[in-house]
XYZ file of C-alpha atoms in Angstrom:
595
model
C -28.382 2.877 15.789
C -29.522 2.537 19.361
C -26.332 0.497 21.350
C -28.942 -2.256 22.277
C -29.705 -2.847 18.657
C -26.240 -3.284 17.646
C -25.654 -5.568 20.348
C -27.875 -7.420 19.080
C -26.590 -7.414 15.512
C -23.382 -8.750 16.447
C -24.830 -11.604 18.453
C -27.106 -12.648 15.657
C -23.632 -12.568 13.197
C -21.807 -14.729 16.014
C -24.390 -17.309 16.296
C -24.963 -17.490 13.085
C -21.146 -18.160 12.291
C -20.776 -20.735 14.826
C -24.142 -22.859 13.448
C -22.358 -22.152 9.897
C -19.136 -24.272 11.562
C -21.025 -26.519 12.938
C -23.263 -27.671 10.140
C -20.554 -26.980 7.344
C -20.222 -29.490 4.406
C -16.961 -31.836 4.355
C -14.095 -29.566 3.357
C -13.164 -29.916 -0.392
C -10.916 -26.883 -1.853
C -9.587 -23.180 -1.198
C -12.001 -21.941 -3.219
C -14.425 -18.915 -2.755
C -17.484 -20.433 -0.728
C -16.863 -23.810 -1.204
C -17.246 -24.308 2.435
C -18.319 -20.640 3.930
C -21.859 -19.535 2.616
C -22.212 -16.712 0.511
C -24.940 -15.748 2.453
C -22.717 -14.846 5.701
C -19.431 -13.773 3.700
C -20.644 -12.134 0.964
C -17.090 -10.895 -0.162
C -14.374 -13.621 -1.241
C -11.168 -13.186 -2.820
C -8.774 -15.328 -4.199
C -5.218 -14.502 -3.190
C -3.836 -17.380 -4.555
C -4.811 -20.883 -5.927
C -4.301 -21.898 -2.690
C -5.701 -19.439 -0.262
C -9.116 -18.185 0.249
C -9.758 -14.638 1.889
C -13.579 -14.161 3.209
C -14.723 -11.543 4.718
C -18.147 -9.669 5.947
C -18.543 -5.905 7.873
C -21.088 -4.230 9.662
C -18.844 -0.610 9.824
C -17.498 -1.341 13.476
C -15.534 -4.554 12.583
C -14.647 -7.122 10.101
C -15.379 -10.952 10.426
C -12.829 -13.491 8.383
C -13.454 -17.076 6.979
C -10.378 -18.618 5.603
C -10.085 -21.479 3.459
C -6.498 -22.825 2.901
C -5.237 -25.441 1.532
C -3.408 -26.900 4.650
C -4.546 -30.095 6.501
C -5.860 -28.802 9.219
C -4.829 -32.279 11.440
C -1.059 -30.974 10.911
C 0.743 -29.246 12.552
C 0.613 -26.224 10.320
C 0.098 -22.155 10.781
C -1.422 -19.469 8.712
C -1.212 -15.999 8.819
C -3.118 -12.890 7.135
C -2.256 -9.457 7.514
C -2.265 -5.975 6.422
C 0.877 -3.893 6.013
C 1.978 -0.504 4.653
C 2.699 -1.337 1.321
C 3.245 -5.471 1.002
C 5.685 -7.999 2.830
C 5.717 -8.703 6.317
C 8.040 -5.852 7.407
C 5.893 -3.303 9.753
C 3.068 -5.495 8.982
C -0.179 -6.233 11.553
C -0.588 -9.937 11.417
C -2.723 -12.568 12.246
C -2.114 -15.924 12.868
C -3.671 -19.637 13.476
C -1.774 -21.274 15.508
C -1.784 -24.679 17.821
C -0.845 -24.907 21.495
C 0.845 -27.536 22.778
C -2.022 -29.381 23.591
C -3.159 -29.295 19.654
C -5.752 -26.902 20.557
C -6.002 -23.784 18.309
C -6.044 -20.193 19.401
C -5.334 -16.916 16.898
C -2.814 -14.611 17.850
C -2.699 -11.082 17.281
C 1.357 -10.031 16.123
C 3.493 -7.599 14.609
C 6.572 -7.383 12.758
C 9.604 -4.957 13.770
C 11.621 -6.050 11.315
C 12.405 -8.488 8.149
C 11.550 -11.826 9.862
C 10.755 -10.679 13.125
C 7.510 -11.586 14.747
C 6.465 -10.233 17.998
C 3.403 -11.099 19.860
C 1.283 -8.336 20.452
C 0.405 -7.173 24.056
C -2.960 -6.047 23.685
C -4.587 -9.211 21.683
C -7.491 -7.582 19.247
C -8.803 -11.030 17.702
C -11.207 -13.353 18.794
C -11.566 -16.851 17.142
C -15.130 -17.551 16.291
C -14.736 -20.889 14.867
C -11.344 -23.225 15.113
C -10.945 -25.801 11.838
C -12.668 -28.816 11.752
C -10.415 -32.008 10.890
C -9.155 -32.320 7.602
C -6.604 -33.715 5.269
C -7.296 -31.308 2.687
C -8.271 -27.835 3.938
C -8.079 -25.265 7.109
C -11.551 -23.738 7.468
C -11.959 -21.191 10.266
C -13.196 -17.858 11.260
C -12.256 -14.900 13.392
C -13.323 -11.308 13.906
C -11.399 -7.991 14.383
C -12.436 -4.617 14.893
C -11.777 -1.811 12.457
C -9.947 0.589 14.750
C -8.461 -0.855 17.834
C -6.403 2.246 18.963
C -3.183 -0.195 19.459
C -0.205 1.339 18.186
C 1.190 -2.213 16.990
C -2.152 -2.332 14.586
C -3.201 -0.831 11.713
C -6.595 0.597 11.129
C -8.944 -1.050 8.627
C -9.989 1.733 6.343
C -13.203 2.680 4.781
C -12.423 3.315 0.598
C -8.493 2.163 0.862
C -7.676 -1.062 -1.043
C -5.331 -2.191 1.687
C -1.967 -4.202 0.947
C -2.937 -7.985 2.361
C -0.195 -10.313 2.933
C -0.404 -14.062 3.659
C 1.286 -17.018 4.567
C 1.605 -20.528 5.920
C 3.981 -22.982 7.615
C 4.812 -25.725 9.248
C 5.815 -26.688 13.250
C 3.714 -26.155 16.535
C 5.871 -24.665 19.120
C 7.175 -21.969 16.758
C 6.455 -20.052 13.436
C 8.858 -21.599 11.584
C 10.007 -19.717 7.689
C 7.369 -20.142 5.437
C 9.730 -20.252 2.790
C 9.087 -18.254 -1.033
C 6.232 -20.093 -2.483
C 4.045 -20.300 0.532
C 3.736 -16.417 0.921
C 2.295 -13.598 -1.245
C 0.838 -10.129 -0.982
C -2.593 -8.986 -2.722
C -4.987 -5.869 -2.523
C -8.020 -5.969 -1.057
C -10.852 -3.035 -0.301
C -12.756 -4.251 2.609
C -14.505 -1.756 3.518
C -15.972 0.127 0.404
C -17.485 3.909 0.738
C -20.776 4.627 1.568
C -22.685 5.229 -1.643
C -23.856 8.575 -0.862
C -19.753 9.830 0.822
C -18.249 12.508 -0.951
C -15.287 10.270 -1.807
C -17.777 7.395 -3.843
C -19.339 10.505 -5.851
C -16.236 11.431 -6.738
C -15.054 7.759 -7.826
C -18.694 7.771 -9.910
C -18.236 10.621 -11.539
C -14.937 9.784 -12.915
C -16.275 6.537 -13.592
C -19.091 8.103 -15.531
C -16.817 10.749 -17.360
C -14.822 7.567 -18.750
C -17.786 6.102 -20.092
C -19.143 9.313 -21.643
C -15.783 9.219 -23.653
C -16.004 6.254 -24.586
C -19.140 6.097 -25.853
C -17.975 9.214 -27.716
C -15.012 7.859 -29.677
C -12.947 10.193 -27.407
C -11.104 7.669 -25.459
C -7.996 6.285 -26.941
C -5.700 4.004 -25.667
C -2.036 2.748 -25.541
C 0.356 0.246 -24.644
C 3.466 0.792 -22.991
C 5.120 -2.098 -22.642
C 8.177 -4.182 -22.830
C 9.640 -5.937 -26.338
C 9.568 -9.676 -25.523
C 12.429 -10.592 -23.480
C 13.831 -13.306 -21.116
C 14.006 -12.796 -17.255
C 17.145 -12.804 -15.638
C 17.374 -16.369 -13.259
C 18.596 -13.509 -10.812
C 16.435 -13.639 -7.483
C 15.907 -9.613 -8.344
C 16.275 -7.513 -11.187
C 15.305 -3.818 -12.473
C 14.951 -3.883 -16.222
C 13.918 -0.885 -18.232
C 12.946 0.289 -21.511
C 12.518 3.769 -23.024
C 9.415 4.745 -25.169
C 7.610 7.177 -27.190
C 3.789 7.981 -26.570
C 1.646 9.802 -28.961
C 3.090 13.660 -28.946
C 1.372 14.787 -32.214
C -0.666 16.996 -29.840
C -1.404 17.584 -25.996
C -3.194 14.926 -24.596
C -4.465 13.791 -21.287
C -4.159 10.419 -19.160
C -7.533 9.700 -17.534
C -6.768 6.460 -16.159
C -4.208 2.993 -16.576
C -4.446 -0.155 -15.641
C -0.946 -2.763 -15.782
C -0.653 -5.114 -18.722
C 0.560 -8.291 -16.765
C 2.218 -11.141 -18.950
C 4.463 -12.449 -15.928
C 3.138 -13.685 -12.647
C 6.767 -12.817 -11.279
C 6.867 -9.150 -11.464
C 7.143 -7.127 -8.135
C 6.210 -3.606 -9.023
C 6.409 -1.292 -12.146
C 7.208 2.010 -12.510
C 6.557 4.512 -15.521
C 8.867 7.433 -15.592
C 8.483 10.713 -17.498
C 11.582 11.871 -19.321
C 12.766 15.727 -19.481
C 14.457 15.109 -22.883
C 14.724 12.580 -25.767
C 16.479 9.256 -24.727
C 19.164 8.156 -27.245
C 17.464 4.898 -28.214
C 13.549 3.603 -27.765
C 12.422 -0.063 -27.096
C 16.164 -0.702 -25.765
C 16.799 -2.984 -22.536
C 19.199 -2.344 -19.982
C 19.521 -2.583 -16.141
C 18.356 0.151 -13.892
C 18.756 -0.643 -10.473
C 18.625 3.579 -10.149
C 17.454 5.989 -12.786
C 18.685 7.868 -15.028
C 18.574 12.019 -14.251
C 17.125 12.407 -17.661
C 13.718 9.996 -17.049
C 13.447 10.279 -12.972
C 9.821 11.793 -12.894
C 7.691 8.708 -11.006
C 4.424 9.083 -13.128
C 3.108 5.613 -13.480
C 2.903 3.483 -10.829
C 1.756 -0.605 -10.216
C 1.774 -2.301 -7.423
C 0.218 -5.903 -6.703
C -3.548 -5.627 -5.916
C -3.728 -2.152 -7.789
C -6.560 -2.337 -10.382
C -7.744 0.812 -12.667
C -6.482 3.926 -11.322
C -9.142 6.653 -12.464
C -7.598 10.414 -11.927
C -10.010 13.022 -10.705
C -12.550 14.021 -13.196
C -11.171 17.010 -13.280
C -7.564 16.546 -14.242
C -5.260 14.980 -16.194
C -1.596 13.600 -16.564
C -0.468 15.827 -19.717
C 1.531 13.713 -22.859
C 2.356 15.544 -26.064
C 3.468 19.496 -26.544
C 4.056 20.627 -23.089
C 3.660 17.309 -21.438
C 5.666 14.282 -21.413
C 6.425 12.891 -24.492
C 9.109 10.286 -23.456
C 9.108 7.593 -20.446
C 11.280 5.096 -19.189
C 9.392 2.174 -17.882
C 11.227 0.011 -14.983
C 10.223 -3.528 -13.840
C 11.030 -5.266 -10.710
C 11.101 -8.955 -11.003
C 10.984 -11.336 -8.359
C 12.074 -14.411 -9.220
C 13.237 -16.670 -6.139
C 12.668 -19.703 -7.699
C 15.777 -18.342 -10.359
C 13.385 -19.262 -13.272
C 15.346 -19.184 -16.508
C 12.771 -19.550 -19.045
C 9.995 -16.598 -18.766
C 9.531 -14.656 -21.283
C 7.852 -11.644 -20.787
C 6.533 -8.037 -22.287
C 4.354 -6.332 -19.457
C 4.273 -2.560 -19.084
C 1.155 -0.369 -18.907
C -1.947 0.787 -20.778
C -2.964 4.061 -20.320
C -6.112 5.607 -21.732
C -5.996 9.431 -23.158
C -7.997 11.657 -24.416
C -7.805 14.705 -27.056
C -10.668 16.141 -25.084
C -8.667 18.217 -22.160
C -9.802 18.529 -18.911
C -9.696 21.598 -16.916
C -6.243 20.884 -15.022
C -3.214 19.469 -15.769
C -1.811 16.825 -13.178
C 1.313 17.886 -12.002
C 4.767 16.406 -10.440
C 6.601 17.687 -7.368
C 9.514 16.380 -6.081
C 10.852 17.310 -2.484
C 13.386 15.957 0.143
C 16.638 16.132 1.449
C 19.789 15.310 -0.733
C 22.399 16.154 1.923
C 22.917 12.384 3.447
C 25.581 11.117 5.668
C 24.528 7.765 6.892
C 27.726 6.606 9.412
C 28.875 3.069 8.678
C 29.285 0.102 11.038
C 27.236 2.163 13.721
C 24.430 0.213 16.014
C 22.068 3.030 16.156
C 19.175 4.656 13.615
C 20.384 7.686 12.004
C 17.718 10.329 11.483
C 18.356 12.715 8.170
C 18.172 16.421 8.197
C 14.805 18.123 7.595
C 14.268 18.393 3.986
C 12.586 21.813 3.191
C 10.142 22.803 0.338
C 9.486 26.112 1.757
C 6.914 29.135 2.114
C 9.144 31.189 -0.694
C 8.668 28.077 -3.074
C 5.144 26.887 -2.734
C 3.523 30.831 -2.573
C 4.855 30.828 -6.233
C 1.749 28.263 -6.871
C -1.059 30.954 -7.944
C -3.868 28.047 -6.411
C -4.121 25.321 -3.860
C -2.619 21.980 -5.016
C -4.770 19.440 -4.901
C -3.056 16.208 -3.524
C -3.367 13.445 -5.767
C -0.659 10.813 -4.461
C 2.949 10.452 -2.691
C 5.992 8.340 -3.701
C 7.962 7.887 -0.892
C 11.236 6.932 -1.804
C 14.817 5.684 0.243
C 17.155 2.557 -0.576
C 18.172 -0.470 1.435
C 19.032 1.117 4.456
C 15.458 3.125 4.727
C 13.523 2.248 7.948
C 10.800 5.577 7.679
C 9.982 8.704 6.119
C 7.522 11.366 6.444
C 6.044 14.509 4.630
C 4.892 16.537 7.182
C 2.864 20.003 6.342
C 3.162 23.267 8.000
C 0.464 26.273 7.792
C 1.652 29.612 9.096
C 2.623 28.384 12.673
C 0.672 25.583 13.001
C 1.420 21.804 11.675
C -1.259 20.561 10.100
C -1.955 16.266 9.249
C 1.343 14.767 7.875
C 0.878 15.201 4.135
C 2.343 11.446 3.902
C 4.443 8.946 5.684
C 5.680 5.241 5.353
C 6.077 3.944 8.998
C 7.980 0.908 8.169
C 9.587 1.194 4.547
C 10.584 -1.648 2.554
C 12.830 -0.968 -0.687
C 11.705 -4.241 -1.958
C 8.329 -3.222 -1.824
C 7.381 0.434 -3.247
C 4.112 2.196 -4.527
C 2.435 5.130 -4.609
C 0.174 5.823 -1.596
C -3.100 8.139 -0.860
C -2.394 11.404 1.163
C -2.928 10.873 4.878
C -6.183 13.313 4.746
C -8.053 12.282 1.877
C -8.564 16.007 1.123
C -5.165 16.867 1.325
C -4.460 20.514 -0.310
C -0.878 22.577 -0.545
C -2.192 25.988 -0.181
C 0.197 28.780 -1.294
C 2.866 29.801 1.195
C 2.787 26.418 3.055
C 5.687 24.799 3.873
C 7.037 20.930 3.494
C 8.997 19.054 5.886
C 10.774 15.415 4.678
C 12.411 13.479 6.982
C 14.056 10.251 7.096
C 15.533 7.497 9.057
C 18.177 4.802 8.343
C 18.489 1.463 9.606
C 21.908 0.640 11.823
C 24.978 0.021 10.051
C 26.436 -2.401 12.056
C 27.229 -5.636 10.379
C 25.551 -4.491 7.056
C 27.965 -1.864 5.695
C 31.341 -0.484 7.022
C 31.876 2.754 4.927
C 29.874 6.093 4.977
C 26.658 6.232 3.162
C 25.931 9.688 1.167
C 22.961 10.500 -1.197
C 22.996 8.948 -4.692
C 21.575 7.146 -7.629
C 23.187 3.833 -7.091
C 21.371 1.410 -4.421
C 24.252 1.448 -2.773
C 23.851 4.926 -1.809
C 20.685 6.793 -0.276
C 17.938 8.769 -1.074
C 14.895 11.087 1.279
C 12.708 11.831 -1.320
C 8.705 12.571 -1.851
C 7.443 12.318 -5.305
C 4.098 14.421 -5.335
C 1.469 14.013 -7.512
C -1.386 16.856 -7.602
C -3.170 19.616 -9.656
C -3.540 21.926 -10.711
C 0.236 21.867 -12.296
C 2.222 24.792 -12.132
C 4.619 23.988 -15.091
C 7.299 26.257 -13.749
C 8.256 24.739 -10.729
C 9.007 20.566 -10.511
C 11.578 20.273 -7.973
C 11.378 22.410 -4.264
C 14.362 21.575 -2.139
C 17.166 22.679 -0.129
C 20.414 23.647 -1.953
C 21.956 25.491 0.437
C 21.532 26.256 4.518
C 19.459 29.577 3.118
C 18.739 28.495 -0.502
C 15.599 26.074 -1.920
C 15.831 25.404 -5.660
C 12.354 26.185 -6.766
C 12.267 25.314 -10.280
C 12.320 22.630 -13.153
C 15.216 19.609 -13.780
C 15.143 21.339 -16.985
C 15.547 24.590 -16.436
C 18.515 24.243 -13.806
C 20.244 22.033 -15.964
C 20.560 24.660 -18.517
C 21.816 27.440 -16.061
C 25.215 28.716 -15.628
C 24.767 31.780 -13.193
C 23.733 31.550 -9.712
C 23.057 35.023 -9.200
C 20.102 34.993 -12.199
C 18.602 32.228 -10.616
C 18.155 33.673 -7.754
C 16.878 36.966 -9.874
C 14.719 34.896 -11.323
C 12.824 33.229 -8.669
C 14.302 29.811 -9.619
C 16.181 30.211 -6.202
C 14.719 31.057 -3.163
C 15.552 32.809 -0.147
C 14.188 30.827 3.186
C 14.306 29.983 7.003
C 13.257 27.099 8.922
C 10.098 27.706 10.372
C 8.691 27.468 14.238
C 5.459 26.126 14.952
C 3.017 24.253 16.884
C 3.739 20.653 16.530
C 0.270 18.722 15.019
C -1.129 16.656 17.833
C -3.690 13.815 16.294
C -7.409 13.249 17.446
C -7.852 10.838 20.393
C -8.161 7.220 18.937
C -11.462 5.686 19.721
C -12.066 2.287 19.251
C -15.032 1.307 16.710
C -15.808 -2.006 18.716
C -14.907 -3.357 22.075
C -13.711 -6.876 21.619
C -13.364 -9.820 23.955
C -9.578 -9.879 24.623
C -8.453 -14.290 23.830
C -8.155 -16.047 26.564
C -6.385 -19.101 25.155
C -7.590 -22.058 27.172
C -11.218 -21.198 27.537
C -11.466 -19.973 23.887
C -9.551 -22.544 22.721
C -11.573 -25.174 24.626
C -15.092 -23.772 23.319
C -13.949 -23.867 19.799
C -12.609 -27.366 19.846
C -16.030 -28.343 21.485
C -18.002 -26.776 18.617
C -16.235 -28.479 15.986
C -16.317 -31.786 17.377
C -20.007 -31.878 17.800
C -22.404 -34.266 15.880
C -25.753 -33.590 14.712
C -27.039 -35.804 17.714
C -25.080 -33.648 20.382
C -26.821 -30.344 19.586
C -27.552 -29.680 22.909
C -24.047 -29.415 23.965
C -23.679 -27.306 20.854
C -26.294 -24.934 21.795
C -24.461 -24.601 25.670
C -21.270 -23.494 24.080
C -23.357 -21.424 21.841
C -24.901 -19.796 24.899
C -21.484 -19.406 26.554
C -20.048 -17.253 23.899
C -23.219 -15.168 23.985
C -22.419 -14.778 27.688
C -19.215 -13.733 27.517
C -19.591 -11.641 24.737
C -23.092 -9.737 25.753
C -21.614 -7.818 28.645
C -18.713 -6.708 26.088
C -20.614 -4.968 23.685
C-alpha cells in the first residue's frame, strides 16, 4: 500500500473514533457494543462481567475500546495489558489514570516484579478519546503499534492467542492494589493469520480432517475428569487423580479441550504415566508430580480453547502410547470459598484412524542445581545440555509443537537455546519472566522450528535473590520448596526410544526413556547400548536477532496537550460542533507528520 494511502486510512480511523466519542449514547453497562459501535470495533470479548475489550487492527496498529463497570466520575484507574503467561509479573501494562487536575491520560507501564509497576521511559500509547462523565461506566479508546521496538513492550503477534491481564482500582495519586476480585486474565487473538498464510492453511486442514473423522463416525471422545469433590478453602491447592484411558488398541488423540465446572481453576495438566498407578479415581494433594506420572501431555490455561494437533500427527494412547494419566488441577481460591464442588478435567477426541506420525514428549533441562540461601544476587544455573550425540539418534527432523518450561517459586527466567553446527539459531523457547502461579505451554519462538539430528539444545535458568525469602541452600527436587529447570518439548515424529535427554555427569548424558533407565542395573551396558552418550560442550557463534523495525510511528503522549484535547472533545455538546471540528483538526495536525 502506498505510504500516503496508509496515512489516510489511519487518519480516517482516528477521525471516526473521535466522532464516535462525541456522538456516543449514554453509557449503560460493560457489554459488547453497548457504547462502542460494531462498525468501528468489529471485535469484542467480555473478559469478565465488568470488563469489555473491543478492538480493531489494520496490520500496523491496534485500536482498543474499553467499557468497564467503574464510574468515570470516580478517582479510579483501569489497566489492560499482555503478559507471557498471565499475571502481572513481566507484563506490558496500559493504564488509564487521572492527573492531579482530574484530566485523563494513558500510561505505558511494565512490571519488573510481583506488585511492582514501572512507568516505561518510552511511551507507545495514544489516548484517542477519554471517558465521558458517568456514574456507571468508563468508556475510552486508545491505540498502540503491533511492534514498538521497546524492550519493555511485548509485540502483538499475528496468529497468537495472547495472555491478556486486566485490573482496576481506586486512587488518583498512585495505582493502589486492585485486590483479588478486581483483576483477571484471559486469552485473546487480537491479530488473526491472513486467510492464505501457511499457518492459516495448516489450521484449516487440521479442522477439515477433524470434520471428516466426525462425518465418518471415526471421532470418539473421552472425559478425563475428577470425581466430584469439595475444593479446599485454602488460597492455593494442587489436587490430582489417576485416570485410565481407552487402551484396547492404539488410538491417536487429535484434539482436546477443557471441561470446566468451577470458576476458581487456575490451570490443569494431564501427565502421562510410564506404568500403572496403584489406584484410579483417587484424590490426593500433589504440589509436585510423582516420577511415575511426570510427562506433561495435555495442558489448559485460562483463555485456551480447543487445542488441535497438526493434521499429520496424533498423541498415542493405548498399546504403544500412554495408557494411564494423572490429572493435576491448580485451584486459586483467594476468597476462601468452602462450598465449591468440582469435577473438571479434559475432554479429548481420539480416533482409531491413525495418522502418519506419533507425537512424542522429550524432557531436557538441568538437574544439578545449587541456589545459595540468603543471597542478594540472582543465581544462574549451569547449562543443561541435550547433546548432538543424542539428537543424532533421531532418524528425522523433530517438528516442534510446543514447550512447557518449568521451574518452581524461585524461578525468574528460563530458555532453551538451539545450536546447529557451530551456529546458534533462534531460541527454541524462552520465558523472560517466569511465574510459578502461571504455568502453561507456549509455541516455539520460530513457528516453523525443527530440531535436526545432530543439533544441541542448551537449557539454562535464572533464580531470584533469596535474601529475606530462604536461608537454606536450594537444590533440585520434586517438592515445591526445591527447584527445577526443565523443558517438556512436544514434537513429532516420536522416537519411542528417547524421552529424556540431559547431562548425568560432566562427560555423559542420558539419552533414553525413564522406564528403561529405571530398570537398568549396569552403567557400562547403558553406555554400550547408547542409552548414555558421551558429550562435550560445543563452541558456537551466538544468535543475533534481526534489527527491530517499528510497525507504526505513534505520537508520544504529551500529558498536557493530549489531556486538554481529550477533555475538550468529551465535554462538547452538539451545539458546540465548531469546537469539536477544531479539536479534530488539531489531532490531525499532530498526527499527520508522524505517520
